[in-house]
Every structure is written in C-alpha cells, then in structure tokens.
Amino acid sequence: MINTKAVIAIAVVAILAMGGIGVAIYNMGDNGGNNVTIDSVLPVYGNANNDDRIDQADIDIINDIINGKKKAEDYPLANAKYDDNDNIDQEDIEQVKAIINKTATSVWHVNTIGTKQNATESKWPITSALCTATPNVAAFLVMLGITDKIAAVSYGATSQPDHVMMPEMKTKFAKSIGKSTGITYDQASPYITSDGVSAVITSTNATYMANYEDMEAHNIDVIRIDATGPSAKEFLSAVIFLGFMFDKNDNVQKIVDMTNKIYNAVNKGLDKVEKKVVAMASNTTGSLTAPSSDYTKLLKAAGAEIPDDKRWTGTIKMSTADWIYDVTVNKVVCMRTSGGIGGVWYAETHNDTTIKGVFDAYNKMDAYKNNEIYMINGELPMPLRLAYVAQVLYPEQFNSDFADKFNADWCKDIYGLNLDFSKLNTIYKVSDYKAA
C-alpha cells in the first residue's frame, strides 16, 4: 500500500528565477491525503536546504538540527524519512546517504493531482515504468533520455506523440496499452511481471490516472509531473524532479541552459513592446481556453493582454457564447498536437481540410477577419511554445525565424535530431486557409 500523508507549507529557495532570469546553478548528484501548499524546485524530503539537488549540504543541515544549531521548523524538507512526529534524527541522515550513494530505497516527495498537493512515498530510483504518453509528457521522456526505462505507454488515436521526436512510436510504443487518460491495473499487470514496472508516469491533471488508488493498492506508484506549467521555474522543476526520480540527469544541464536562454530572449524582446496585444488561446477546435488554463497563462507569459470580461469564467464554446464576438480580441493562438493538423509536425505532414476546419471555427471573430489567427505546435516543451507564441503576438520584435532557431537547437542538442526547419511549416496562418 502506498503511503501518503499531509505536509506543511515550504517556501522555495530562489534558485530558479521566475520569468527566465536564470538558474544560478545546477549540479544534482498516493495522491490522496490532505490539501497542502508546497513550492520547491526539487520537492523531495531529504532536500533539506530546498535547492535543486540532494547532497552533503543537506546532511550538514540535518546534523545541525540534531545538534541544536538549527531549528527543524526552518527546514521542513530535512525530515527525509517523513516521520509522523517530525523528529529529525540519524535515520534522516541515513536516508540522504542512501540517495547520494544511489542505493535503492523509497523517498517521500510531493505529488500533485489537480490543485491538491500531498506527500507521497515512492520507490527510488525508478528502473521501469509505464506512461500515459500525452505529447507533453512524452517530450519529458525524450529530453531526459529515459524512453528505455518505459516498458509501455498509453495514448489516444488523435494525440499520439510525434514519431520523429520519439522514434519508439513506430516500434516499441506502436500500440497503446490503455486510453489517453489512463492505464488499468489489468493492462499494466503483464509489464509488472515481465519488466518489473513499479510506477506510472502521468500528468498532474486530475483526469489522468483517476484510478490511481487501485494502482497504489497493488504497490504501483503514480508519479505526476506538471508538463504544461508556463513559467521557467515550473518547467524546470518538472525536469529536475523527473530526472531525480529516474536518477537520470545527463541532459538536465542542457535543458536548464536552453530554457533560460529562450526565456531571457523572449523577455528581452517583450521589454521593447509598447502596446500589448489582446489575445486568446485555443487547444480544442471550436473553443477558447479558460482564464485559468495553462494555455492562457502562456499567452500572458508571452506578453499578451487577455480580455477582462466577467462572462469569461471558463472554456468558451463558440457555438453557444455569442457574446465573445463583441469582445476585443486582436489575435487567437491555436495550439494543436499532430492530430490537430491531421499529420505530424516534425515530419511536415498535414491535412489542409483539418487545418481549415480549425480556423473556420472562429470565422465570426474579428481576429479571423483580420487574418490574425495562428496555429502552432501544441506538443512542444513550454519554452519552445513560448518562443512561438511571442513571435506570433509581436512579429515586430521577433524575427520570422526566432522560434525556429531555438527549436532547431533544442532538437539537435537535446533530442539528438538534425532537422531542416527551412522545410518545416511550424506556424499555420488563417490567411492561407480562407476560401478564395
């Protein structure tokens, strides 16, 4: 049975700066329970100083707490064994030593489902897992180089990961073992037996692995990552955490450096913007995303102003919300997976009818009439997606190849792909799909 307990609030050490100021350093060796609030780059108990790694510095702090030189309440993550009585003792030191020495153990960490955060005990390191491979989550597997530790995946018919980015989609993962949102224990069981699967990797979105209690009852951990957090800190925290859980950190420094480079370049361009564009996002044909969605938050991170209308409280369905046509919206940015273009983004295959259908769903909006609706790759890691959104919103500040250059570097340095972006269509425009 998986252990899950309530935790107390922890203040993050400002090692990852919001908005792409940068990462100072990087060098890191049950979903149930009560609601909590945790803000940490590496939310793992034993990370006593709350930075981006677990090392001797954490042992030093724990020793100081034991010896009365520091107060335990100032270092909540020092309780590596996560004892009910919050007692800090030699057992916590031994737990941290086990992690440093890469000894198989179990670790307590923060797991998030929806907006609810909990401390959960999971087996470490993960050596074999299953994954609900939404394109966003799948990108983490590829960038961290852990696809070889994934025994099988599940995905939907229209939301398969890009097979150019993840070649295993043509071989090892050619068949989905479950639904896009989940894997049952019966579906997982053969891989538990044959591959020693101990965990399922999935999204923090509560619709994914809603059956987590059943999996955990069979001693299978459900590990959740926020794959669509729009800030540099949110994205890199997910990278660092998942890398830690698999003890696979080879590419993390590259990802940190590239992420900061992109966010800094975007912020530099946005500093020159004199008048903000009013924009809305779409991730499903015929709708506009909610104010609280990560898609809307990404627009704001890219410098957009979003409409201020009390009627906008959730997802807008174009077929029923006629009031939206009276709201000033300069641009609409559609973010679609490969299924949304009827092809594969990195393979430059698409279906014109499918794309036209996406654009036509907004044909009553002024943005449509003014040729200001765009479609970008919704499978991209958030730093790259940010670059494309910024370019679409403010072409006067960002050259037409601004995002493509970052995308090409990311593919080469992190994915190991050499793609000719001069031959790839990475931004679709409504002006190319209007009836003559």
Tab-separated table of C-alpha atoms in Angstrom:
chain	number	residue	atom	x	y	z
A	1	MET	CA	0.000	0.000	0.000
A	2	ILE	CA	1.364	3.434	-0.930
A	3	ASN	CA	1.923	5.834	1.957
A	4	THR	CA	0.510	9.337	1.643
A	5	LYS	CA	0.490	11.958	4.382
A	6	ALA	CA	-0.317	15.584	4.971
A	7	VAL	CA	2.559	18.037	4.699
A	8	ILE	CA	3.204	21.616	5.746
A	9	ALA	CA	3.989	24.602	3.586
A	10	ILE	CA	7.550	25.084	2.381
A	11	ALA	CA	8.997	28.285	0.937
A	12	VAL	CA	11.042	27.818	-2.203
A	13	VAL	CA	14.725	28.727	-2.334
A	14	ALA	CA	15.011	31.201	-5.208
A	15	ILE	CA	17.417	29.197	-7.295
A	16	LEU	CA	15.151	29.134	-10.331
A	17	ALA	CA	14.112	32.672	-11.116
A	18	MET	CA	10.635	33.347	-12.472
A	19	GLY	CA	10.364	34.719	-15.970
A	20	GLY	CA	13.656	33.307	-17.176
A	21	ILE	CA	16.107	35.331	-15.099
A	22	GLY	CA	18.028	32.117	-14.881
A	23	VAL	CA	19.109	29.145	-12.855
A	24	ALA	CA	22.015	30.054	-10.633
A	25	ILE	CA	23.471	26.552	-10.550
A	26	TYR	CA	22.559	23.007	-11.337
A	27	ASN	CA	24.517	20.011	-10.105
A	28	MET	CA	22.372	17.397	-8.503
A	29	GLY	CA	24.007	14.162	-7.949
A	30	ASP	CA	-0.542	8.341	-3.042
A	31	ASN	CA	-2.122	11.132	-4.416
A	32	GLY	CA	-4.667	11.011	-1.591
A	33	GLY	CA	-4.343	12.772	1.744
A	34	ASN	CA	-4.829	16.338	2.875
A	35	ASN	CA	-4.507	19.516	0.852
A	36	VAL	CA	-1.182	21.341	1.265
A	37	THR	CA	0.864	24.075	-0.372
A	38	ILE	CA	4.436	23.317	-1.441
A	39	ASP	CA	6.743	25.458	-3.544
A	40	SER	CA	10.037	23.733	-4.240
A	41	VAL	CA	12.359	23.162	-7.169
A	42	LEU	CA	13.043	19.583	-6.056
A	43	PRO	CA	10.154	18.683	-3.722
A	44	VAL	CA	11.780	15.622	-2.182
A	45	TYR	CA	12.171	15.082	1.544
A	46	GLY	CA	15.857	14.955	2.325
A	47	ASN	CA	16.475	18.041	0.188
A	48	ALA	CA	16.991	19.896	3.461
A	49	ASN	CA	18.217	23.200	2.043
A	50	ASN	CA	15.466	23.155	-0.616
A	51	ASP	CA	17.712	23.648	-3.636
A	52	ASP	CA	17.920	21.591	-6.840
A	53	ARG	CA	19.844	18.557	-5.552
A	54	ILE	CA	20.400	16.213	-2.635
A	55	ASP	CA	23.983	16.186	-1.397
A	56	GLN	CA	26.334	16.624	1.572
A	57	ALA	CA	24.970	20.121	2.216
A	58	ASP	CA	21.667	18.515	3.205
A	59	ILE	CA	23.410	16.159	5.624
A	60	ASP	CA	25.191	19.133	7.185
A	61	ILE	CA	21.878	20.873	7.822
A	62	ILE	CA	20.320	17.754	9.307
A	63	ASN	CA	23.344	17.348	11.596
A	64	ASP	CA	23.000	20.964	12.710
A	65	ILE	CA	19.331	20.355	13.545
A	66	ILE	CA	20.195	17.242	15.552
A	67	ASN	CA	22.914	19.183	17.401
A	68	GLY	CA	20.614	22.101	18.153
A	69	LYS	CA	22.414	24.583	15.899
A	70	LYS	CA	19.420	24.973	13.575
A	71	LYS	CA	15.665	24.753	14.061
A	72	ALA	CA	13.773	21.937	12.360
A	73	GLU	CA	10.836	24.214	11.574
A	74	ASP	CA	13.116	26.294	9.350
A	75	TYR	CA	13.952	23.235	7.215
A	76	PRO	CA	10.743	21.195	6.613
A	77	LEU	CA	12.356	19.079	3.916
A	78	ALA	CA	15.042	17.922	6.362
A	79	ASN	CA	12.655	15.224	7.594
A	80	ALA	CA	13.890	12.749	4.965
A	81	LYS	CA	12.006	9.795	6.458
A	82	TYR	CA	8.910	11.965	6.849
A	83	ASP	CA	8.138	10.742	10.350
A	84	ASP	CA	4.725	11.447	11.804
A	85	ASN	CA	6.329	13.248	14.741
A	86	ASP	CA	8.640	15.331	12.527
A	87	ASN	CA	11.557	14.006	14.536
A	88	ILE	CA	14.909	14.729	12.874
A	89	ASP	CA	17.469	12.077	13.723
A	90	GLN	CA	20.135	9.746	12.377
A	91	GLU	CA	17.567	7.912	10.256
A	92	ASP	CA	17.138	11.037	8.166
A	93	ILE	CA	20.885	11.233	7.610
A	94	GLU	CA	20.985	7.587	6.552
A	95	GLN	CA	18.135	8.227	4.104
A	96	VAL	CA	20.023	11.092	2.471
A	97	LYS	CA	23.203	8.992	2.334
A	98	ALA	CA	21.253	6.254	0.560
A	99	ILE	CA	20.158	8.733	-2.099
A	100	ILE	CA	23.668	10.174	-2.510
A	101	ASN	CA	25.113	6.650	-2.794
A	102	LYS	CA	22.369	5.674	-5.261
A	103	THR	CA	21.125	2.890	-3.022
A	104	ALA	CA	17.661	1.603	-3.853
A	105	THR	CA	15.236	2.945	-1.282
A	106	SER	CA	11.908	4.738	-1.099
A	107	VAL	CA	11.619	8.522	-1.000
A	108	TRP	CA	8.954	10.913	0.192
A	109	HIS	CA	8.097	13.617	-2.312
A	110	VAL	CA	5.289	15.966	-3.276
A	111	ASN	CA	2.721	14.602	-5.714
A	112	THR	CA	0.109	16.909	-7.243
A	113	ILE	CA	-3.267	15.932	-8.609
A	114	GLY	CA	-5.227	18.875	-9.947
A	115	THR	CA	-4.634	21.628	-7.393
A	116	LYS	CA	-4.126	19.233	-4.492
A	117	GLN	CA	-0.606	18.533	-3.236
A	118	ASN	CA	0.394	15.665	-0.979
A	119	ALA	CA	3.498	13.982	0.375
A	120	THR	CA	3.785	10.505	-1.117
A	121	GLU	CA	6.245	7.654	-0.650
A	122	SER	CA	7.572	6.113	-3.875
A	123	LYS	CA	10.214	3.554	-4.750
A	124	TRP	CA	13.538	5.061	-5.900
A	125	PRO	CA	15.123	5.118	-8.337
A	126	ILE	CA	12.553	4.138	-10.933
A	127	THR	CA	14.054	1.499	-13.220
A	128	SER	CA	10.956	0.546	-15.187
A	129	ALA	CA	7.665	2.395	-15.627
A	130	LEU	CA	4.564	2.849	-17.734
A	131	CYS	CA	3.422	6.240	-19.003
A	132	THR	CA	0.259	7.978	-20.135
A	133	ALA	CA	2.126	9.416	-23.085
A	134	THR	CA	0.364	12.623	-23.914
A	135	PRO	CA	2.662	14.532	-26.263
A	136	ASN	CA	3.548	16.947	-23.444
A	137	VAL	CA	4.579	14.189	-21.031
A	138	ALA	CA	6.275	12.162	-23.787
A	139	ALA	CA	8.564	15.097	-24.527
A	140	PHE	CA	9.957	14.815	-20.985
A	141	LEU	CA	10.789	11.148	-21.561
A	142	VAL	CA	12.726	12.021	-24.707
A	143	MET	CA	14.529	15.086	-23.404
A	144	LEU	CA	15.665	13.233	-20.271
A	145	GLY	CA	16.702	10.145	-22.240
A	146	ILE	CA	14.531	7.725	-20.270
A	147	THR	CA	12.433	6.117	-23.013
A	148	ASP	CA	14.475	2.938	-22.493
A	149	LYS	CA	13.074	2.746	-18.952
A	150	ILE	CA	9.481	2.938	-20.182
A	151	ALA	CA	8.025	-0.532	-20.750
A	152	ALA	CA	4.819	0.598	-22.492
A	153	VAL	CA	2.640	3.672	-22.983
A	154	SER	CA	-0.970	4.687	-23.489
A	155	TYR	CA	-2.253	7.432	-25.777
A	156	GLY	CA	-5.278	8.484	-27.792
A	157	ALA	CA	-5.833	7.995	-31.513
A	158	THR	CA	-5.522	11.729	-32.197
A	159	SER	CA	-2.935	12.568	-29.542
A	160	GLN	CA	-0.014	10.310	-30.322
A	161	PRO	CA	3.463	11.691	-29.611
A	162	ASP	CA	5.400	12.841	-32.667
A	163	HIS	CA	7.205	9.778	-34.055
A	164	VAL	CA	10.065	11.950	-35.308
A	165	MET	CA	10.687	13.214	-31.774
A	166	MET	CA	10.048	9.746	-30.300
A	167	PRO	CA	11.058	7.058	-32.836
A	168	GLU	CA	9.804	4.365	-30.456
A	169	MET	CA	6.271	5.325	-31.558
A	170	LYS	CA	6.997	3.339	-34.733
A	171	THR	CA	8.409	0.344	-32.852
A	172	LYS	CA	8.269	-0.249	-29.104
A	173	PHE	CA	5.283	2.047	-28.497
A	174	ALA	CA	3.395	1.384	-31.725
A	175	LYS	CA	0.490	0.047	-29.704
A	176	SER	CA	-1.238	1.885	-26.873
A	177	ILE	CA	-1.942	-0.346	-23.874
A	178	GLY	CA	-4.684	1.892	-22.482
A	179	LYS	CA	-6.598	5.096	-23.007
A	180	SER	CA	-5.138	8.566	-23.426
A	181	THR	CA	-6.010	9.369	-19.820
A	182	GLY	CA	-5.131	6.157	-18.083
A	183	ILE	CA	-3.933	2.593	-17.692
A	184	THR	CA	-5.780	-0.002	-15.628
A	185	TYR	CA	-4.053	-2.483	-13.354
A	186	ASP	CA	-5.081	-5.343	-15.653
A	187	GLN	CA	-3.435	-3.542	-18.580
A	188	ALA	CA	-0.321	-2.886	-16.504
A	189	SER	CA	-0.055	-6.348	-14.977
A	190	PRO	CA	1.855	-8.090	-17.817
A	191	TYR	CA	4.544	-5.396	-17.722
A	192	ILE	CA	4.786	-5.529	-13.951
A	193	THR	CA	5.612	-9.230	-14.325
A	194	SER	CA	7.866	-9.080	-17.371
A	195	ASP	CA	9.614	-5.719	-16.913
A	196	GLY	CA	9.459	-5.095	-13.176
A	197	VAL	CA	7.347	-1.975	-13.637
A	198	SER	CA	6.999	-0.084	-10.345
A	199	ALA	CA	5.412	3.220	-11.416
A	200	VAL	CA	3.179	5.039	-13.876
A	201	ILE	CA	4.271	8.475	-15.098
A	202	THR	CA	1.402	10.823	-15.808
A	203	SER	CA	0.176	14.402	-15.715
A	204	THR	CA	-0.898	16.447	-12.695
A	205	ASN	CA	-4.229	16.874	-14.482
A	206	ALA	CA	-6.805	15.056	-12.349
A	207	THR	CA	-8.419	13.420	-15.374
A	208	TYR	CA	-5.280	11.331	-15.865
A	209	MET	CA	-4.885	8.103	-13.879
A	210	ALA	CA	-8.109	8.754	-11.995
A	211	ASN	CA	-7.810	5.104	-10.906
A	212	TYR	CA	-4.586	5.829	-9.012
A	213	GLU	CA	-5.917	4.324	-5.793
A	214	ASP	CA	-6.317	0.935	-7.466
A	215	MET	CA	-2.766	1.099	-8.852
A	216	GLU	CA	-1.362	2.109	-5.493
A	217	ALA	CA	-3.275	-0.700	-3.781
A	218	HIS	CA	-1.192	-3.029	-5.985
A	219	ASN	CA	2.029	-1.244	-4.924
A	220	ILE	CA	2.421	0.675	-8.199
A	221	ASP	CA	3.397	4.312	-7.666
A	222	VAL	CA	1.667	7.016	-9.682
A	223	ILE	CA	4.162	9.822	-10.314
A	224	ARG	CA	2.761	13.108	-11.608
A	225	ILE	CA	4.575	15.952	-13.363
A	226	ASP	CA	3.355	19.378	-14.424
A	227	ALA	CA	4.248	19.164	-18.114
A	228	THR	CA	2.488	22.397	-19.116
A	229	GLY	CA	3.486	24.920	-16.458
A	230	PRO	CA	4.206	28.116	-18.425
A	231	SER	CA	6.984	29.613	-16.282
A	232	ALA	CA	10.667	28.654	-16.442
A	233	LYS	CA	10.511	27.568	-12.819
A	234	GLU	CA	7.509	25.295	-13.309
A	235	PHE	CA	9.001	23.673	-16.396
A	236	LEU	CA	12.465	23.151	-14.942
A	237	SER	CA	11.082	21.887	-11.644
A	238	ALA	CA	9.309	19.116	-13.573
A	239	VAL	CA	12.516	18.330	-15.479
A	240	ILE	CA	14.649	18.206	-12.334
A	241	PHE	CA	12.107	16.162	-10.363
A	242	LEU	CA	11.556	13.523	-13.070
A	243	GLY	CA	15.301	13.312	-13.697
A	244	PHE	CA	15.794	12.713	-9.978
A	245	MET	CA	13.119	10.021	-9.791
A	246	PHE	CA	14.809	8.039	-12.582
A	247	ASP	CA	18.305	9.046	-11.408
A	248	LYS	CA	18.912	10.204	-14.963
A	249	ASN	CA	20.386	13.680	-15.116
A	250	ASP	CA	22.685	13.637	-18.159
A	251	ASN	CA	20.659	16.169	-20.162
A	252	VAL	CA	19.347	18.323	-17.336
A	253	GLN	CA	22.059	20.978	-17.528
A	254	LYS	CA	21.481	21.338	-21.286
A	255	ILE	CA	17.753	21.735	-20.700
A	256	VAL	CA	18.333	24.304	-17.941
A	257	ASP	CA	20.699	26.331	-20.129
A	258	MET	CA	18.462	26.237	-23.195
A	259	THR	CA	15.347	27.091	-21.186
A	260	ASN	CA	16.964	30.128	-19.625
A	261	LYS	CA	18.318	31.227	-22.988
A	262	ILE	CA	14.837	31.131	-24.509
A	263	TYR	CA	13.076	32.879	-21.621
A	264	ASN	CA	15.740	35.579	-21.490
A	265	ALA	CA	15.485	36.186	-25.248
A	266	VAL	CA	11.694	36.404	-25.056
A	267	ASN	CA	11.782	38.767	-22.083
A	268	LYS	CA	14.353	40.969	-23.815
A	269	GLY	CA	12.042	41.321	-26.809
A	270	LEU	CA	8.982	41.934	-24.660
A	271	ASP	CA	10.759	44.792	-22.903
A	272	LYS	CA	10.525	46.699	-26.199
A	273	VAL	CA	6.781	46.174	-26.663
A	274	GLU	CA	4.945	49.477	-26.317
A	275	LYS	CA	1.353	48.262	-26.652
A	276	LYS	CA	0.178	44.816	-25.638
A	277	VAL	CA	-1.865	42.643	-27.970
A	278	VAL	CA	-5.186	41.327	-26.654
A	279	ALA	CA	-5.161	37.601	-27.328
A	280	MET	CA	-6.904	34.338	-26.508
A	281	ALA	CA	-5.809	30.722	-26.845
A	282	SER	CA	-7.437	27.574	-28.159
A	283	ASN	CA	-6.498	23.947	-27.608
A	284	THR	CA	-9.683	22.371	-28.976
A	285	THR	CA	-11.456	23.200	-32.226
A	286	GLY	CA	-14.451	25.461	-31.660
A	287	SER	CA	-13.438	26.642	-28.206
A	288	LEU	CA	-11.263	29.173	-26.407
A	289	THR	CA	-9.421	28.254	-23.229
A	290	ALA	CA	-10.408	29.345	-19.730
A	291	PRO	CA	-8.742	32.297	-17.972
A	292	SER	CA	-7.087	29.900	-15.528
A	293	SER	CA	-5.783	27.437	-18.114
A	294	ASP	CA	-2.076	26.940	-18.771
A	295	TYR	CA	-2.686	27.976	-22.385
A	296	THR	CA	-3.998	31.374	-21.285
A	297	LYS	CA	-1.161	31.701	-18.786
A	298	LEU	CA	1.312	31.018	-21.586
A	299	LEU	CA	-0.143	33.895	-23.606
A	300	LYS	CA	0.376	36.175	-20.621
A	301	ALA	CA	3.955	34.913	-20.229
A	302	ALA	CA	4.464	35.819	-23.896
A	303	GLY	CA	3.335	39.381	-23.212
A	304	ALA	CA	-0.324	39.209	-24.204
A	305	GLU	CA	-3.126	41.056	-22.532
A	306	ILE	CA	-6.172	38.871	-22.013
A	307	PRO	CA	-9.761	40.123	-22.194
A	308	ASP	CA	-11.251	41.470	-18.989
A	309	ASP	CA	-14.841	40.265	-19.142
A	310	LYS	CA	-16.848	38.885	-16.234
A	311	ARG	CA	-18.638	36.487	-18.577
A	312	TRP	CA	-15.363	34.707	-19.277
A	313	THR	CA	-15.239	32.257	-16.391
A	314	GLY	CA	-14.314	29.025	-18.135
A	315	THR	CA	-13.846	27.406	-21.536
A	316	ILE	CA	-15.765	29.269	-24.238
A	317	LYS	CA	-17.719	27.249	-26.773
A	318	MET	CA	-18.015	29.262	-29.967
A	319	SER	CA	-21.353	27.635	-30.776
A	320	THR	CA	-23.053	28.916	-27.616
A	321	ALA	CA	-21.192	32.037	-26.472
A	322	ASP	CA	-22.209	34.715	-28.978
A	323	TRP	CA	-21.115	37.428	-26.548
A	324	ILE	CA	-17.466	36.694	-27.353
A	325	TYR	CA	-17.911	38.310	-30.763
A	326	ASP	CA	-18.420	41.674	-29.081
A	327	VAL	CA	-15.166	41.367	-27.092
A	328	THR	CA	-11.985	42.898	-28.491
A	329	VAL	CA	-9.590	40.058	-29.332
A	330	ASN	CA	-6.715	41.021	-31.614
A	331	LYS	CA	-5.250	37.562	-32.066
A	332	VAL	CA	-6.101	33.908	-31.426
A	333	VAL	CA	-3.343	31.333	-30.996
A	334	CYS	CA	-4.387	27.719	-31.548
A	335	MET	CA	-2.071	25.105	-30.005
A	336	ARG	CA	-2.568	21.683	-31.529
A	337	THR	CA	-0.973	18.259	-31.349
A	338	SER	CA	-0.199	16.396	-34.545
A	339	GLY	CA	-3.774	15.126	-34.620
A	340	GLY	CA	-4.895	18.732	-34.795
A	341	ILE	CA	-3.157	19.207	-38.132
A	342	GLY	CA	-4.046	15.767	-39.441
A	343	GLY	CA	-0.403	14.771	-39.672
A	344	VAL	CA	2.901	15.043	-37.797
A	345	TRP	CA	4.554	18.370	-37.007
A	346	TYR	CA	8.215	17.408	-37.290
A	347	ALA	CA	7.543	15.216	-40.331
A	348	GLU	CA	5.788	18.161	-42.067
A	349	THR	CA	2.737	16.122	-42.923
A	350	HIS	CA	-0.667	17.716	-42.519
A	351	ASN	CA	-4.207	17.768	-43.821
A	352	ASP	CA	-5.377	21.080	-45.248
A	353	THR	CA	-9.034	20.266	-44.628
A	354	THR	CA	-8.350	19.564	-40.952
A	355	ILE	CA	-6.416	22.802	-40.523
A	356	LYS	CA	-9.037	24.840	-42.382
A	357	GLY	CA	-11.683	23.377	-40.084
A	358	VAL	CA	-9.783	24.637	-37.048
A	359	PHE	CA	-9.571	28.172	-38.421
A	360	ASP	CA	-13.145	28.281	-39.722
A	361	ALA	CA	-14.497	27.602	-36.230
A	362	TYR	CA	-13.598	31.221	-35.407
A	363	ASN	CA	-14.846	32.836	-38.621
A	364	LYS	CA	-17.172	35.249	-36.805
A	365	MET	CA	-14.344	36.790	-34.797
A	366	ASP	CA	-12.624	39.996	-35.859
A	367	ALA	CA	-9.303	38.186	-35.483
A	368	TYR	CA	-10.403	35.853	-38.291
A	369	LYS	CA	-11.477	38.727	-40.495
A	370	ASN	CA	-8.171	40.491	-39.840
A	371	ASN	CA	-6.083	37.368	-40.588
A	372	GLU	CA	-4.812	37.187	-37.011
A	373	ILE	CA	-5.448	33.545	-36.124
A	374	TYR	CA	-2.466	31.215	-35.966
A	375	MET	CA	-1.739	27.583	-35.197
A	376	ILE	CA	1.443	26.376	-33.516
A	377	ASN	CA	2.736	23.024	-32.310
A	378	GLY	CA	0.954	22.092	-29.078
A	379	GLU	CA	3.391	19.234	-28.445
A	380	LEU	CA	6.410	21.450	-27.902
A	381	PRO	CA	8.026	21.812	-24.473
A	382	MET	CA	6.822	25.035	-22.890
A	383	PRO	CA	9.993	27.098	-23.533
A	384	LEU	CA	9.718	26.473	-27.274
A	385	ARG	CA	5.989	27.047	-27.237
A	386	LEU	CA	6.590	30.369	-25.502
A	387	ALA	CA	9.010	31.412	-28.249
A	388	TYR	CA	6.459	30.699	-30.987
A	389	VAL	CA	3.634	32.469	-29.152
A	390	ALA	CA	5.803	35.556	-28.602
A	391	GLN	CA	6.769	35.569	-32.284
A	392	VAL	CA	3.122	35.333	-33.379
A	393	LEU	CA	1.992	38.056	-30.986
A	394	TYR	CA	4.812	40.506	-31.678
A	395	PRO	CA	6.390	39.920	-35.111
A	396	GLU	CA	7.848	43.427	-34.995
A	397	GLN	CA	10.042	42.346	-32.042
A	398	PHE	CA	10.794	38.755	-33.035
A	399	ASN	CA	12.134	37.770	-36.456
A	400	SER	CA	10.313	35.178	-38.541
A	401	ASP	CA	12.940	32.551	-37.675
A	402	PHE	CA	13.209	33.485	-33.971
A	403	ALA	CA	11.459	30.386	-32.617
A	404	ASP	CA	12.648	28.038	-35.365
A	405	LYS	CA	16.282	28.664	-34.408
A	406	PHE	CA	15.611	27.680	-30.819
A	407	ASN	CA	13.586	24.687	-31.975
A	408	ALA	CA	16.415	23.508	-34.233
A	409	ASP	CA	18.962	23.850	-31.405
A	410	TRP	CA	16.658	22.039	-28.981
A	411	CYS	CA	16.142	19.175	-31.423
A	412	LYS	CA	19.863	18.850	-32.083
A	413	ASP	CA	21.272	19.296	-28.576
A	414	ILE	CA	18.523	17.653	-26.510
A	415	TYR	CA	16.598	15.293	-28.810
A	416	GLY	CA	19.576	14.376	-30.983
A	417	LEU	CA	17.691	15.294	-34.181
A	418	ASN	CA	19.057	17.262	-37.118
A	419	LEU	CA	16.009	18.795	-38.784
A	420	ASP	CA	15.934	21.333	-41.599
A	421	PHE	CA	13.488	23.923	-40.306
A	422	SER	CA	13.551	25.801	-43.596
A	423	LYS	CA	11.464	22.909	-44.929
A	424	LEU	CA	9.119	22.613	-41.944
A	425	ASN	CA	5.901	24.556	-41.506
A	426	THR	CA	5.909	25.448	-37.812
A	427	ILE	CA	3.260	28.196	-37.889
A	428	TYR	CA	-0.005	27.887	-39.819
A	429	LYS	CA	-1.865	31.101	-40.635
A	430	VAL	CA	-5.564	31.597	-41.239
A	431	SER	CA	-4.790	33.791	-44.241
A	432	ASP	CA	-3.531	30.696	-46.078
A	433	TYR	CA	-6.739	28.753	-45.452
A	434	LYS	CA	-9.531	31.195	-46.205
A	435	ALA	CA	-11.794	30.464	-49.140
A	436	ALA	CA	-10.764	32.379	-52.229
